[in-house]
Short mmCIF file of C-alpha atoms in Angstrom, two decimals:
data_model
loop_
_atom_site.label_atom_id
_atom_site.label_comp_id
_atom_site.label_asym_id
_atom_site.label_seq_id
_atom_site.Cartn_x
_atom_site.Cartn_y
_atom_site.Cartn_z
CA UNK C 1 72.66 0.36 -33.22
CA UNK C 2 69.21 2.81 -33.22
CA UNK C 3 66.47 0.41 -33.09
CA UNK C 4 64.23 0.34 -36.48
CA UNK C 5 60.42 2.88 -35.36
CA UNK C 6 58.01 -0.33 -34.80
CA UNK C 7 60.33 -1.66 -32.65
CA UNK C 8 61.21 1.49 -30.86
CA UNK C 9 57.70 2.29 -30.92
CA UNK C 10 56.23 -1.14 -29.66
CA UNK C 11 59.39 -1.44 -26.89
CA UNK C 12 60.84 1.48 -25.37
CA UNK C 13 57.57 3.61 -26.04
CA UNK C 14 54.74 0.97 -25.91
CA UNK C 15 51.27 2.60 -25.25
CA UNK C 16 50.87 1.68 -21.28
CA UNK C 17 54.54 3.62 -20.58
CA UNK C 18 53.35 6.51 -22.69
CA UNK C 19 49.96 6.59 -20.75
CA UNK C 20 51.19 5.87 -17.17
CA UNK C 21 54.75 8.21 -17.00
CA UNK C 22 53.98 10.71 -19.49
CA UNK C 23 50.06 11.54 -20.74
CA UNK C 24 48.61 11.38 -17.53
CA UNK C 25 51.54 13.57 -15.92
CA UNK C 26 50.63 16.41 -18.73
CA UNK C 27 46.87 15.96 -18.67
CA UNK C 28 46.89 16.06 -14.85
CA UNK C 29 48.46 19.79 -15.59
CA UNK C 30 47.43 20.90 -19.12
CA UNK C 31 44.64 21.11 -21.48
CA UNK C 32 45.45 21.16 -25.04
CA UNK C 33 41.94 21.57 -26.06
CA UNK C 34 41.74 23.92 -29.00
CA UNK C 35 45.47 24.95 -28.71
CA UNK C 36 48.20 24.85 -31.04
CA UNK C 37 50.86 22.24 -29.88
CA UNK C 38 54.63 21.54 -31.17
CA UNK C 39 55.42 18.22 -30.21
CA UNK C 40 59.48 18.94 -30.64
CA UNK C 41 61.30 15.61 -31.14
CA UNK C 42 57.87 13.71 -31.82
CA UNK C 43 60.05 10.40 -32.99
CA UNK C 44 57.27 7.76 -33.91
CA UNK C 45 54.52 10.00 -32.61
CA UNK C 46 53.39 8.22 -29.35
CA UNK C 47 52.05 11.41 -27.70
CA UNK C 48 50.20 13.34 -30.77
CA UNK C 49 46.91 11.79 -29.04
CA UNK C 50 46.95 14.49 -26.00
CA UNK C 51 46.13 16.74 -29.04
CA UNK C 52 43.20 17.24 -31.51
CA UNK C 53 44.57 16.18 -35.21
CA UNK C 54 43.99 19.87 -36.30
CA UNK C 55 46.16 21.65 -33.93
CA UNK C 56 49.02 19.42 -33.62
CA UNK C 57 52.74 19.25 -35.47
CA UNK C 58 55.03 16.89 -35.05
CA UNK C 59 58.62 17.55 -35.82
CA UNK C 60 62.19 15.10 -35.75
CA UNK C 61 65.16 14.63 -37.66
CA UNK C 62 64.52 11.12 -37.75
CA UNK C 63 62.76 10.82 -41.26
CA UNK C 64 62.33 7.11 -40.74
CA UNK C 65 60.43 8.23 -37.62
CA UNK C 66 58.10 10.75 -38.91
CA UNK C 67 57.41 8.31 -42.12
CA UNK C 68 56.01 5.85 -39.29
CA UNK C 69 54.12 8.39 -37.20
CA UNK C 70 52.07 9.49 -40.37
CA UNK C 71 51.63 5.72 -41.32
CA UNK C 72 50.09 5.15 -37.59
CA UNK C 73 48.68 7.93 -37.19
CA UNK C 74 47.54 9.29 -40.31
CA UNK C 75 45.24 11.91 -39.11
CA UNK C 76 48.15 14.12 -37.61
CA UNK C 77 50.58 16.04 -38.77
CA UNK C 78 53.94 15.29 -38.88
CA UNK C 79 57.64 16.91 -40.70
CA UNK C 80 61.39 15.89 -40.46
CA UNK C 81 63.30 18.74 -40.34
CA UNK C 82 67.08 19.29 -40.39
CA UNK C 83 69.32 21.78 -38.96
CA UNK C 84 68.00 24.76 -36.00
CA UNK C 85 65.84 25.91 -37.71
CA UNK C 86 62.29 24.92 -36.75
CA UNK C 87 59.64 24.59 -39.73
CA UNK C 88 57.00 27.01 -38.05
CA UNK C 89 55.65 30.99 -38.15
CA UNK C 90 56.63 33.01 -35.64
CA UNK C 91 53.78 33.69 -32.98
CA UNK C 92 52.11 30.23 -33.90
CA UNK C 93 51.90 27.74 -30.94
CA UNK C 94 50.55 27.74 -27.57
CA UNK C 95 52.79 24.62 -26.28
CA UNK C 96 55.80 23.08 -27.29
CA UNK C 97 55.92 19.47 -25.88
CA UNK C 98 59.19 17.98 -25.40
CA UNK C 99 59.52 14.53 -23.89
CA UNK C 100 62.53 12.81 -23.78
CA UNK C 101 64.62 15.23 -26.29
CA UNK C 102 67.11 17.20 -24.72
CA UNK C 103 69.35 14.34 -23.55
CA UNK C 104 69.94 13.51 -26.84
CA UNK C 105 71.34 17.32 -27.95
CA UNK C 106 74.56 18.82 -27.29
CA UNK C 107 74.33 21.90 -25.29
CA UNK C 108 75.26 24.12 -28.29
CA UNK C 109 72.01 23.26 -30.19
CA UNK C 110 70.14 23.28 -27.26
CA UNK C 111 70.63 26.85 -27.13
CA UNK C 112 70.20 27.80 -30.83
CA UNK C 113 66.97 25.33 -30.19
CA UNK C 114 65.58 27.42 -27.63
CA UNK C 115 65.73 30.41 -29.23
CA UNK C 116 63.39 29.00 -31.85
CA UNK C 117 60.93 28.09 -29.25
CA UNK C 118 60.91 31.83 -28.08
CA UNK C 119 60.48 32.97 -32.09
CA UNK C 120 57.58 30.41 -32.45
CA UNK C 121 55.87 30.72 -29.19
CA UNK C 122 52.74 33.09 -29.02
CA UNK C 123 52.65 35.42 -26.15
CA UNK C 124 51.92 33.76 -22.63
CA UNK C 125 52.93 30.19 -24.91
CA UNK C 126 54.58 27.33 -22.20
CA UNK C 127 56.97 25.11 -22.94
CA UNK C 128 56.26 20.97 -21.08
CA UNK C 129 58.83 19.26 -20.81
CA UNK C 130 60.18 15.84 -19.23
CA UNK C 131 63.34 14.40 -19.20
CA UNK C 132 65.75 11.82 -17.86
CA UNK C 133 67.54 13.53 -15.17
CA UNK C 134 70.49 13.16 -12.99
CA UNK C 135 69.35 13.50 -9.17
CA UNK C 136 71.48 14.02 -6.33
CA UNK C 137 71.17 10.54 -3.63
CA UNK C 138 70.41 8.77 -6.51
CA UNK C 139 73.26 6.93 -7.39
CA UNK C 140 71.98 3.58 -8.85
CA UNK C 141 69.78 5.32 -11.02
CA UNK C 142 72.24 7.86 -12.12
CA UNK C 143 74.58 4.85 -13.19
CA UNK C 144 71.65 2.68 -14.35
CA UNK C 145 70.88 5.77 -17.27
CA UNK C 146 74.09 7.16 -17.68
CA UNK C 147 75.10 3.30 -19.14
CA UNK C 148 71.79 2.40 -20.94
CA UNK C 149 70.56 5.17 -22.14
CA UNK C 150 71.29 6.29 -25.99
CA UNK C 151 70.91 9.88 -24.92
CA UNK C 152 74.45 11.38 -24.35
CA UNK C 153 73.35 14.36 -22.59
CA UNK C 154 71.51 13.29 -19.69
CA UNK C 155 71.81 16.54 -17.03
CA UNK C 156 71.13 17.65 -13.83
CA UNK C 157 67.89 19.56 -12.86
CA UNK C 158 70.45 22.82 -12.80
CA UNK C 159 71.38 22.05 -16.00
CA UNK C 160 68.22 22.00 -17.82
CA UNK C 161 66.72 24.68 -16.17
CA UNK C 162 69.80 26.94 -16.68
CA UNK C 163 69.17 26.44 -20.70
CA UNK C 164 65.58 28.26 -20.29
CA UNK C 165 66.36 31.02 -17.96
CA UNK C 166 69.32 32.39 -19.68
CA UNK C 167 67.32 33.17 -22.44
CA UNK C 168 64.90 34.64 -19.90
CA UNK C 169 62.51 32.01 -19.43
CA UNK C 170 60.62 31.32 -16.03
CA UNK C 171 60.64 28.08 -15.17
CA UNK C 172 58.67 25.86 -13.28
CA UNK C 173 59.53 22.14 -11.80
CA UNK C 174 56.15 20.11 -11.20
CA UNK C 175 57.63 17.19 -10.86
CA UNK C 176 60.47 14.43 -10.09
CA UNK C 177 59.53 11.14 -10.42
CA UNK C 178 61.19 7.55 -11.16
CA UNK C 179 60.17 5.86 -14.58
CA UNK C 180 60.08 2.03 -14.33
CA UNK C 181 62.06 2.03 -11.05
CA UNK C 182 65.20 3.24 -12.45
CA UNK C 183 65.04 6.07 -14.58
CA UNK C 184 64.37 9.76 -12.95
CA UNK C 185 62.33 12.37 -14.30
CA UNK C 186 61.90 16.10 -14.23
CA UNK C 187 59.53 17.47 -15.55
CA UNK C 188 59.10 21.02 -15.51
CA UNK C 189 57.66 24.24 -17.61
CA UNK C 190 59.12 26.96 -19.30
CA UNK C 191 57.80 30.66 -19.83
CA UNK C 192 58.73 34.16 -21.26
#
């Protein structure tokens, strides 16, 4: 059953988890003054407040979603979109955001996916991203996500990585951290 976006938004994503694991961990590394941010799987829109309103899209399949992101936060911009093809220009961001995305995609799409990202990425553009991950000597957490977690593609740090760099993208891991004791994180960028 997918929970309904105020509950989603008020439960899994309340503002103090969103603040504490994920906006301070990007602010700590990024600025997104005055640049152009994609905020790829934006759901109910939690993190559209590390941008300014006027440089900030975000996108999800989830229509009921994005029709509760613009109803909260009305000053940003958000769009459902459907299929693998993203609804930007080419050359038109300076970061794509994703945050707890790719667990959810088969590895197919993720591919067609990131081939977007390099059509709609301006030159020197960086992909942040942070997701659930599967650590080695982490067993209790690895069971702990693989059974309660909605996201069927939870991978390994090899995994992910491997996604960007075959389609010759540098990448970068900042970070590996546990989320509310029992869920890991990498978090990691991703460059042409």
């Amino acid at each position: 059953m997918q929970l309904s976006p105020r509950i989603y938004h008020s439960f899994i994503r309340p503002k103090w988890i969103t603040k504490v694991y994920i906006q301070n961990n990007i602010q700590q590394h990024f600025n997104f003054t005055d640049k152009k941010v994609l905020d790829f799987g934006a759901g109910t829109g939690a993190n559209c407040t590390l941008c300014s309103p006027v440089h900030y899209l975000g996108i999800d399949p989830d229509s009921r979603r994005i029709d509760f992101a613009k109803r909260k936060y009305n000053q940003y911009r958000f769009k459902a979109f459907k299929g693998n093809e993203l609804p930007a220009e080419d050359n038109s961001f300076d970061f794509i955001l994703i945050v707890a995305v790719l667990h959810h995609i088969p590895p197919e799409m993720i591919l067609c996916y990131i081939k977007e990202f390099k059509r709609i990425l301006k030159p020197q553009g960086k992909i942040v991203v942070i997701e659930p991950c599967f650590f080695e000597k982490s067993p209790i957490s690895n069971w702990f996500m693989k059974y309660n977690d909605k996201g069927d593609y939870i991978r390994s740090e090899k995994d992910y990585l491997n996604f960007f760099t075959t389609e010759n993208f540098q990448c970068n891991v900042i970070k590996k951290f546990k989320k509310c004791f029992f869920y890991n994180e990498l978090y990691f960028t991703a460059l042409l």
